[in-house]
Amino acid sequence: MNTHWLNPGRLRRAPENFLGRASLQTVAHEARAGRRDFLRNAFAAASGAAASAALAQANPLPPSGGDPNILALPEHSKGLGQGVASEGYGKPSQYEANLQRRQSPGLTQTTQSSVSFAPLQSMFGIVTPSGLHFERHHQGWWDIDPSRHRLMVNGSEPGMLKTPMVFTLDEIMRLPSVSRFHFIECGANTGMEWGNVAVPTAQYSHGMLSCSEFTGVPLITLLEMAGADLKKGRFVLAEGADGSSMTRTIPLSQILNGEVLVAYGQNGEMLRPENGYPLRLVVPGIQGVSWVKYLRRIELGDKPYATKDEAIHYMDLMPNGLHRQYTSIQECKSVVTTPSGGQVLLDRGYYNITGLAWSGRGKVARVDVSVDGGRNWRAARLEAPVMSKCLSRFNLDWVWDGQPAIIQSRATDDSGLAQPSYRQSRAARGTRSIYHNNSIQSWLVQANGEVKNVQVS
Ligand SMILES: Nc1nc2c(c(=O)[nH]1)N[C@H]1C(S)=C(S)[C@@H](COP(=O)(O)O)O[C@H]1N2
Ligand SMILES: [Mo]
């Protein structure tokens, strides 16, 4: 833990580094541009007086008011646009240059053993564009030549599997593949907030989270090809090819159902180098560290390996001083992404409260949202499809009356587990943990429209 995290002032002086204003402007624009029927219904359901105030945020057209230049034909409606390039890889608009994954100032000593956070507050839907996927490296990232990369599948001792095998990427890519949407969350996501509010924005509080469509071969297929003894073998060791020698134990029980993938695809193209090109493990619902990147070896064994990454890292320090090991499921969690810390509400009136919910145990069953610090809750709308071990997007209509408001979301998954409050989390876990914080997040909307990260118990 580094004290620079505790210095939001330093971040505030550079607001362009973290503000997600764009999404709020988009909300206002959408409200003006074409969702009026929907909005009227929403407002009718909400309070009458506040509703008409909300609709007044739509700009009148000239000549009754507004900017007369808005009717002049702009250049882009008159001349020739740009031609297609003879080849190329598309980039976002120049006006979206502020949409970046970012390192938290001062969090780590080196950029190679570090993390960059996804800008959750400015993204829509559930899929993370690959260029905005968070990054977590223990020893730097590599762009590995796929023609030279190999994946070995072996047993811890003779008899564990019949034929130890070495696969080339081509050999893996000709096997039957599946494509599935899953979230990946670092076990340390929201880890700085155990003691106190530590960071200003959703990007830094929850941005070690991303969601992609992954394509690959079920790991069980490769184990079966190697003639694995699935009675003798009970655990798999996964090993990465980077200098960190990232190694993790994965129980065979999680692999048998075909969910764990040896993946090469991410959002319709090959994995990005930062995310493990050319091969990574996808372990749905399990903390990010088990999603071994640059995957080079799978070993079948009969006991947990207690590797360095599970014996000294990624454990939970409990209030009684004991360490809890192998707590790998990312429990039910959610965060409101708009309005969220660092954003500024433009005016009182209508807002679409929106956010993300997920559970490592399965599907999100419901999300409740409070705008009064947890006294009253309303059920949010979940966007379809709701997929297992995947992000789900929720929305709730809200008319802001200009008074301070504390916005929270509480997700419940289809196993019946709901997010705890900070009071509940601390009672069970103390304040010295780093990992596995799924407590309810609170954002304070101040009377001046500025949104702040706060904690209420
Ligand atoms: N080989 C290797 N695999 C790795 C890591 C690493 O440093 N090296 N980091 C792990 C951790 S802690 C996380 S949270 C995820 C992050 O994946 P991403 O960088 O694609 O977001 O990768 C995991 N797999
Ligand atoms: Mo992680």
Coordinates of C-alpha atoms and ligand atoms in Angstrom, one line a residue:
M1 CA 0.0 0.0 0.0
N2 CA 1.3 3.4 -0.9
T3 CA 0.4 6.7 0.7
H4 CA 0.0 8.5 -2.6
W5 CA -3.3 6.6 -2.9
L6 CA -4.4 8.5 0.1
N7 CA -3.9 11.8 -1.5
P8 CA -6.9 12.5 -3.7
G9 CA -5.9 16.2 -3.7
R10 CA -3.1 15.4 -6.1
L11 CA -5.5 13.8 -8.4
R12 CA -8.1 16.6 -8.1
R13 CA -5.6 19.1 -9.4
A14 CA -5.5 17.3 -12.7
P15 CA -9.2 16.7 -13.3
E16 CA -8.7 15.8 -17.0
N17 CA -6.9 12.7 -15.8
F18 CA -10.0 11.1 -14.4
L19 CA -13.2 12.9 -15.1
G20 CA -15.9 11.0 -16.9
R21 CA -17.9 14.0 -18.0
A22 CA -18.5 12.6 -21.4
S23 CA -20.9 10.0 -20.2
L24 CA -23.0 12.7 -18.4
Q25 CA -23.1 14.9 -21.4
T26 CA -24.2 11.9 -23.4
V27 CA -27.0 11.3 -21.0
A28 CA -28.2 14.9 -21.4
H29 CA -27.8 14.6 -25.1
E30 CA -29.8 11.4 -25.3
A31 CA -32.5 13.0 -23.2
R32 CA -32.7 15.9 -25.6
A33 CA -32.4 13.8 -28.8
G34 CA -35.0 11.1 -28.8
R35 CA -35.9 9.4 -25.6
R36 CA -38.7 11.8 -24.7
D37 CA -41.6 9.4 -24.7
F38 CA -39.7 7.1 -22.5
L39 CA -38.6 10.0 -20.3
R40 CA -42.2 11.3 -20.0
N41 CA -43.3 7.9 -18.8
A42 CA -40.5 7.7 -16.4
F43 CA -41.2 11.2 -15.1
A44 CA -44.9 10.5 -14.8
A45 CA -44.0 7.6 -12.6
A46 CA -41.6 9.9 -10.7
S47 CA -42.7 13.1 -9.0
G48 CA -44.7 15.6 -11.2
A49 CA -43.1 18.9 -10.3
A50 CA -39.5 17.6 -10.5
A51 CA -40.4 16.0 -13.8
S52 CA -41.3 19.2 -15.7
A53 CA -38.1 20.8 -14.3
A54 CA -36.2 17.8 -15.8
L55 CA -37.7 18.2 -19.2
A56 CA -36.8 21.9 -19.2
Q57 CA -33.2 20.9 -19.7
A58 CA -34.0 20.2 -23.4
N59 CA -32.8 23.2 -25.5
P60 CA -35.4 25.1 -27.5
L61 CA -34.7 25.4 -31.3
P62 CA -34.4 28.8 -33.0
P63 CA -36.1 31.0 -33.7
S64 CA -37.9 30.6 -30.4
G65 CA -34.5 30.5 -28.6
G66 CA -31.1 28.9 -28.6
D67 CA -28.1 29.4 -30.9
P68 CA -29.1 30.6 -34.4
N69 CA -25.8 29.2 -35.9
I70 CA -27.1 25.7 -35.1
L71 CA -29.2 25.9 -38.3
A72 CA -26.2 26.8 -40.6
L73 CA -24.8 23.9 -42.6
P74 CA -21.5 22.7 -41.1
E75 CA -18.5 21.9 -43.3
H76 CA -19.0 18.1 -42.9
S77 CA -22.4 18.4 -44.6
K78 CA -21.1 20.2 -47.6
G79 CA -17.7 18.8 -48.7
L80 CA -16.1 15.5 -49.3
G81 CA -15.1 13.5 -46.3
Q82 CA -12.0 11.5 -45.8
G83 CA -11.3 8.4 -48.0
V84 CA -10.8 4.9 -46.7
A85 CA -7.1 4.0 -46.1
S86 CA -5.8 1.3 -48.3
E87 CA -5.4 -0.7 -45.1
G88 CA -5.5 0.2 -41.5
Y89 CA -6.7 -0.5 -38.0
G90 CA -9.5 1.9 -36.8
K91 CA -9.0 4.3 -33.9
P92 CA -11.4 6.2 -31.7
S93 CA -12.5 9.8 -32.5
Q94 CA -9.9 12.5 -31.7
Y95 CA -12.6 13.9 -29.4
E96 CA -12.4 10.8 -27.2
A97 CA -8.7 11.1 -26.5
N98 CA -9.5 11.4 -22.7
L99 CA -10.8 7.9 -22.6
Q100 CA -7.7 6.0 -21.4
R101 CA -6.8 3.3 -19.0
R102 CA -4.7 4.8 -16.4
Q103 CA -2.1 4.1 -13.7
S104 CA -2.9 5.4 -10.3
P105 CA -0.3 8.0 -9.4
G106 CA 2.3 6.6 -7.0
L107 CA 0.6 3.3 -6.5
T108 CA 3.6 1.2 -7.6
Q109 CA 7.3 1.6 -7.8
T110 CA 7.8 0.3 -11.3
T111 CA 5.6 0.2 -14.4
Q112 CA 6.4 -3.5 -14.9
S113 CA 4.9 -4.7 -11.7
S114 CA 1.9 -2.5 -11.8
V115 CA -1.7 -2.1 -12.9
S116 CA -3.6 0.2 -15.3
F117 CA -7.3 0.7 -14.5
A118 CA -10.2 0.6 -17.0
P119 CA -12.3 3.8 -17.3
L120 CA -15.5 2.2 -16.1
Q121 CA -17.2 5.6 -15.7
S122 CA -17.1 6.3 -19.4
M123 CA -18.0 3.0 -20.9
F124 CA -21.3 1.6 -22.1
G125 CA -22.9 -1.8 -22.1
I126 CA -20.9 -4.7 -20.8
V127 CA -18.0 -5.3 -23.2
T128 CA -14.6 -3.7 -22.5
P129 CA -12.9 -2.5 -25.7
S130 CA -9.7 -4.5 -25.8
G131 CA -7.6 -1.3 -25.8
L132 CA -9.2 -0.3 -22.5
H133 CA -9.0 -3.7 -20.8
F134 CA -7.3 -3.2 -17.5
E135 CA -3.7 -4.5 -17.2
R136 CA -2.0 -6.3 -14.3
H137 CA 1.6 -7.4 -14.8
H138 CA 3.9 -8.9 -12.2
Q139 CA 7.0 -8.6 -14.4
G140 CA 6.1 -6.6 -17.5
W141 CA 4.3 -7.6 -20.6
W142 CA 5.6 -9.2 -23.8
D143 CA 4.6 -9.5 -27.4
I144 CA 5.4 -13.2 -27.9
D145 CA 6.0 -14.7 -31.3
P146 CA 3.1 -17.1 -31.7
S147 CA 5.0 -19.3 -34.1
R148 CA 7.6 -20.0 -31.3
H149 CA 5.1 -20.3 -28.4
R150 CA 4.3 -23.8 -27.0
L151 CA 1.9 -25.1 -24.5
M152 CA 3.0 -28.2 -22.6
V153 CA 0.5 -30.5 -20.8
N154 CA 2.1 -32.9 -18.4
G155 CA 1.4 -34.8 -15.2
S156 CA 3.1 -34.3 -11.8
E157 CA 4.1 -38.0 -11.9
P158 CA 3.9 -40.9 -14.3
G159 CA 0.4 -42.2 -14.6
M160 CA -1.3 -38.8 -14.1
L161 CA -1.8 -38.6 -17.8
K162 CA -0.9 -41.1 -20.6
T163 CA 0.8 -38.9 -23.1
P164 CA 2.4 -35.6 -22.0
M165 CA 1.9 -33.3 -25.0
V166 CA 3.4 -30.1 -26.4
F167 CA 0.9 -28.0 -28.5
T168 CA 1.8 -25.3 -31.0
L169 CA -0.7 -22.4 -31.4
D170 CA -1.8 -23.8 -34.8
E171 CA -2.6 -27.1 -33.2
I172 CA -4.7 -25.5 -30.5
M173 CA -6.5 -23.3 -33.0
R174 CA -7.7 -26.2 -35.2
L175 CA -9.5 -27.8 -32.2
P176 CA -13.2 -27.2 -31.6
S177 CA -13.6 -23.8 -30.0
V178 CA -16.1 -21.9 -28.0
S179 CA -16.7 -18.1 -27.5
R180 CA -18.1 -16.9 -24.2
F181 CA -18.6 -13.5 -22.5
H182 CA -17.0 -13.3 -19.0
F183 CA -15.7 -10.7 -16.6
I184 CA -12.2 -10.8 -15.2
E185 CA -11.6 -9.0 -11.9
C186 CA -8.3 -8.8 -10.1
G187 CA -8.7 -10.1 -6.5
A188 CA -7.2 -6.8 -5.4
N189 CA -9.9 -4.7 -7.1
T190 CA -11.3 -2.1 -4.5
G191 CA -8.6 -3.4 -2.2
M192 CA -7.4 0.1 -1.2
E193 CA -10.8 0.9 0.3
W194 CA -10.8 -1.6 3.2
G195 CA -9.7 1.0 5.8
N196 CA -11.0 4.3 4.4
V197 CA -11.9 6.1 1.2
A198 CA -8.7 6.0 -0.7
V199 CA -9.3 6.9 -4.4
P200 CA -11.5 9.5 -6.1
T201 CA -13.1 7.7 -9.1
A202 CA -14.8 4.5 -10.2
Q203 CA -11.8 3.9 -12.5
Y204 CA -9.5 3.6 -9.5
S205 CA -11.9 2.0 -7.1
H206 CA -13.4 -0.7 -9.4
G207 CA -11.4 -0.5 -12.7
M208 CA -9.4 -3.7 -12.2
L209 CA -12.4 -5.2 -13.9
S210 CA -13.1 -5.9 -17.6
C211 CA -15.4 -8.0 -19.7
S212 CA -14.7 -9.6 -23.0
E213 CA -15.9 -12.3 -25.4
F214 CA -13.1 -14.9 -25.1
T215 CA -12.5 -17.6 -27.7
G216 CA -10.6 -20.7 -27.1
V217 CA -10.5 -24.4 -26.4
P218 CA -11.9 -25.9 -23.1
L219 CA -8.9 -26.9 -21.0
I220 CA -10.6 -30.3 -20.4
T221 CA -10.3 -31.0 -24.1
L222 CA -6.5 -30.7 -23.9
L223 CA -6.3 -32.8 -20.8
E224 CA -8.4 -35.5 -22.4
M225 CA -6.2 -35.5 -25.5
A226 CA -3.3 -36.1 -23.2
G227 CA -5.1 -39.0 -21.6
A228 CA -5.5 -37.4 -18.2
D229 CA -6.6 -39.7 -15.4
L230 CA -9.5 -37.6 -14.1
K231 CA -9.9 -39.7 -11.0
K232 CA -6.3 -39.5 -9.9
G233 CA -5.8 -35.9 -10.9
R234 CA -7.5 -33.3 -8.7
F235 CA -5.7 -30.1 -9.3
V236 CA -4.1 -28.3 -12.2
L237 CA -1.1 -26.1 -12.1
A238 CA -1.1 -23.3 -14.7
E239 CA 2.2 -21.5 -15.5
G240 CA 3.0 -18.4 -17.5
A241 CA 5.9 -17.7 -19.8
D242 CA 6.8 -14.2 -18.5
G243 CA 9.6 -13.5 -16.0
S244 CA 7.1 -13.6 -13.1
S245 CA 6.6 -17.4 -13.7
M246 CA 3.1 -16.8 -12.7
T247 CA 1.8 -20.1 -11.3
R248 CA -1.6 -20.9 -9.9
T249 CA -3.5 -24.0 -8.7
I250 CA -6.9 -24.6 -10.1
P251 CA -9.1 -27.4 -8.8
L252 CA -10.1 -30.0 -11.4
S253 CA -13.7 -29.6 -10.3
Q254 CA -13.7 -26.2 -11.8
I255 CA -12.4 -27.5 -15.1
L256 CA -14.5 -30.6 -15.7
N257 CA -17.6 -28.6 -16.7
G258 CA -15.7 -27.1 -19.7
E259 CA -15.8 -23.5 -18.4
V260 CA -12.1 -23.0 -18.1
L261 CA -10.7 -22.1 -21.5
V262 CA -7.2 -22.0 -23.1
A263 CA -8.1 -18.8 -24.9
Y264 CA -6.5 -17.0 -27.9
G265 CA -9.4 -14.8 -28.9
Q266 CA -10.6 -11.6 -27.2
N267 CA -13.5 -9.6 -28.7
G268 CA -13.3 -11.1 -32.1
E269 CA -9.5 -10.8 -32.6
M270 CA -6.4 -12.3 -31.1
L271 CA -5.7 -11.5 -27.4
R272 CA -3.8 -8.2 -27.0
P273 CA -0.2 -8.6 -25.9
E274 CA -0.9 -6.9 -22.6
N275 CA -3.6 -9.5 -21.9
G276 CA -1.5 -12.6 -22.6
Y277 CA -1.0 -13.0 -26.3
P278 CA -1.0 -15.6 -27.7
L279 CA -2.5 -17.8 -25.0
R280 CA -4.2 -17.2 -21.7
L281 CA -6.3 -19.1 -19.3
V282 CA -9.9 -18.0 -18.8
V283 CA -11.2 -19.1 -15.4
P284 CA -14.7 -17.7 -15.2
G285 CA -15.7 -16.3 -11.8
I286 CA -12.3 -16.7 -10.3
Q287 CA -9.9 -13.9 -9.4
G288 CA -7.8 -12.5 -12.2
V289 CA -4.5 -13.9 -10.9
S290 CA -5.6 -17.4 -11.9
W291 CA -6.2 -16.3 -15.5
V292 CA -2.6 -17.0 -16.3
K293 CA -1.3 -15.1 -19.3
Y294 CA 1.4 -16.2 -21.8
L295 CA 0.2 -19.7 -20.8
R296 CA 3.0 -22.2 -21.4
R297 CA 2.4 -25.2 -19.2
I298 CA -0.5 -27.1 -17.6
E299 CA 0.4 -29.8 -15.1
L300 CA -2.1 -32.3 -13.6
G301 CA -1.5 -33.2 -10.0
D302 CA -3.3 -34.6 -6.9
K303 CA -2.8 -31.7 -4.5
P304 CA -2.7 -27.9 -4.4
Y305 CA 0.7 -26.5 -5.3
A306 CA 1.0 -23.7 -2.8
T307 CA 3.0 -21.7 -5.3
K308 CA 4.5 -18.3 -4.4
D309 CA 1.4 -16.6 -5.9
E310 CA -0.8 -18.5 -3.5
A311 CA 1.4 -18.9 -0.4
I312 CA 2.5 -15.3 0.0
H313 CA 0.1 -13.3 -2.2
Y314 CA -3.6 -13.3 -2.9
M315 CA -4.5 -14.4 0.7
D316 CA -6.9 -12.7 3.1
L317 CA -5.5 -11.5 6.4
M318 CA -8.4 -12.1 8.9
P319 CA -9.0 -10.1 12.0
N320 CA -7.7 -12.9 14.2
G321 CA -4.3 -12.7 12.4
L322 CA -4.7 -15.9 10.4
H323 CA -4.4 -15.9 6.6
R324 CA -7.2 -17.4 4.5
Q325 CA -5.8 -19.2 1.4
Y326 CA -7.4 -20.2 -1.9
T327 CA -10.4 -17.8 -1.6
S328 CA -10.6 -17.4 -5.3
I329 CA -14.3 -16.8 -6.2
Q330 CA -15.1 -13.1 -7.0
E331 CA -18.3 -12.7 -5.0
C332 CA -21.4 -10.8 -6.0
K333 CA -20.5 -7.1 -6.5
S334 CA -21.7 -4.0 -8.3
V335 CA -20.8 -0.3 -8.8
V336 CA -22.7 2.7 -10.1
T337 CA -20.6 4.1 -12.9
T338 CA -22.8 7.2 -13.5
P339 CA -23.0 9.3 -11.5
S340 CA -19.7 8.3 -9.9
G341 CA -16.7 10.0 -8.2
G342 CA -15.1 12.8 -10.1
Q343 CA -18.1 13.4 -12.3
V344 CA -20.2 16.6 -12.2
L345 CA -24.0 16.6 -12.7
L346 CA -24.8 19.3 -15.2
D347 CA -28.0 20.4 -13.6
R348 CA -30.9 19.1 -11.5
G349 CA -33.3 17.0 -13.5
Y350 CA -33.3 13.6 -15.1
Y351 CA -30.4 11.2 -14.9
N352 CA -30.1 7.5 -15.9
I353 CA -28.3 6.0 -12.9
T354 CA -26.3 3.2 -14.5
G355 CA -23.7 0.7 -13.5
L356 CA -22.3 -2.8 -13.6
A357 CA -23.0 -5.9 -11.6
W358 CA -21.4 -9.3 -11.6
S359 CA -20.9 -12.5 -9.6
G360 CA -18.3 -15.2 -9.8
R361 CA -21.0 -17.7 -8.7
G362 CA -23.3 -17.3 -11.7
K363 CA -25.9 -14.8 -12.9
V364 CA -26.9 -11.5 -11.3
A365 CA -30.4 -12.0 -10.1
R366 CA -31.2 -8.4 -9.1
V367 CA -29.7 -5.0 -8.4
D368 CA -31.3 -2.6 -6.0
V369 CA -30.3 1.1 -6.0
S370 CA -30.6 3.6 -3.2
V371 CA -30.3 7.4 -3.6
D372 CA -30.5 8.1 0.1
G373 CA -27.6 6.2 1.6
G374 CA -29.4 2.9 2.0
R375 CA -32.6 3.8 3.7
N376 CA -34.8 3.1 0.6
W377 CA -34.0 0.8 -2.3
R378 CA -35.6 0.5 -5.8
A379 CA -35.1 -2.4 -8.2
A380 CA -33.0 -1.4 -11.2
R381 CA -33.6 -2.6 -14.7
L382 CA -31.1 -5.3 -15.8
E383 CA -30.2 -5.2 -19.5
A384 CA -30.5 -8.5 -21.4
P385 CA -28.9 -10.8 -21.9
V386 CA -27.8 -11.6 -18.3
M387 CA -25.0 -14.1 -18.6
S388 CA -23.3 -16.2 -16.1
K389 CA -20.0 -14.9 -14.6
C390 CA -20.3 -11.9 -16.9
L391 CA -20.9 -8.2 -16.3
S392 CA -24.6 -7.1 -16.3
R393 CA -25.6 -3.5 -17.0
F394 CA -28.3 -2.0 -14.8
N395 CA -30.2 1.3 -15.1
L396 CA -32.6 3.3 -12.9
D397 CA -34.5 6.5 -13.7
W398 CA -33.7 9.3 -11.3
V399 CA -34.7 12.9 -11.1
W400 CA -32.2 14.8 -9.1
D401 CA -33.8 17.6 -7.0
G402 CA -30.5 19.4 -6.4
Q403 CA -30.1 18.2 -2.8
P404 CA -27.2 16.1 -1.6
A405 CA -27.8 12.4 -2.4
I406 CA -25.9 9.2 -1.5
I407 CA -26.1 6.7 -4.4
Q408 CA -25.5 3.0 -3.8
S409 CA -26.1 -0.2 -5.6
R410 CA -26.5 -3.7 -4.1
A411 CA -26.4 -6.7 -6.3
T412 CA -27.8 -10.2 -5.5
D413 CA -26.8 -13.3 -7.5
D414 CA -28.7 -16.4 -8.4
S415 CA -27.2 -18.3 -5.5
G416 CA -29.0 -15.8 -3.2
L417 CA -25.8 -14.0 -2.0
A418 CA -26.0 -10.2 -1.8
Q419 CA -23.3 -7.6 -1.4
P420 CA -22.4 -6.7 2.2
S421 CA -22.2 -3.2 3.7
Y422 CA -18.8 -1.9 4.7
R423 CA -19.9 -2.5 8.3
Q424 CA -20.6 -6.1 7.6
S425 CA -17.4 -6.6 5.6
R426 CA -15.3 -5.2 8.4
A427 CA -17.0 -7.2 11.1
A428 CA -16.2 -10.4 9.2
R429 CA -12.8 -9.4 7.6
G430 CA -11.3 -6.6 9.6
T431 CA -9.5 -3.7 7.8
R432 CA -6.1 -5.2 6.9
S433 CA -7.2 -7.2 3.9
I434 CA -6.2 -6.3 0.4
Y435 CA -8.3 -8.8 -1.6
H436 CA -11.9 -9.7 -2.2
N437 CA -13.7 -6.5 -1.1
N438 CA -17.2 -6.7 -2.6
S439 CA -18.8 -4.1 -0.2
I440 CA -21.5 -1.7 -1.3
Q441 CA -20.0 1.4 -2.9
S442 CA -21.4 4.9 -2.0
W443 CA -21.1 8.0 -4.2
L444 CA -22.1 11.4 -2.6
V445 CA -23.7 13.8 -5.1
Q446 CA -23.1 17.2 -3.5
A447 CA -25.4 20.2 -4.0
N448 CA -23.0 21.7 -6.5
G449 CA -23.3 18.6 -8.6
E450 CA -19.8 17.2 -7.8
V451 CA -19.7 13.5 -7.0
K452 CA -17.4 12.2 -4.3
N453 CA -16.4 8.7 -3.1
V454 CA -17.7 8.3 0.4
Q455 CA -18.2 5.3 2.8
V456 CA -21.3 4.9 4.9
S457 CA -21.7 1.9 7.2
Ligands
LIG1 N1 1.8 -14.7 -16.8 C1 1.1 -13.8 -16.1 N2 -0.2 -14.0 -15.9 C2 -0.9 -13.2 -15.1 C3 -0.3 -12.1 -14.5 C4 1.1 -11.9 -14.7 O1 1.7 -11.0 -14.2 N3 1.7 -12.8 -15.5 N4 -1.1 -11.3 -13.7 C5 -2.3 -11.9 -13.1 C6 -3.2 -11.0 -12.5 S1 -2.8 -10.6 -10.8 C7 -4.4 -10.5 -13.0 S2 -5.4 -9.6 -12.2 C8 -4.7 -10.8 -14.4 C9 -4.8 -9.5 -15.2 O2 -5.1 -9.7 -16.5 P1 -5.0 -8.6 -17.6 O3 -3.7 -7.9 -17.5 O4 -5.4 -9.1 -18.9 O5 -6.1 -7.6 -17.2 O6 -3.7 -11.6 -15.1 C10 -3.1 -12.6 -14.3 N5 -2.3 -13.4 -15.0
MO2 MO -4.6 -9.6 -9.9

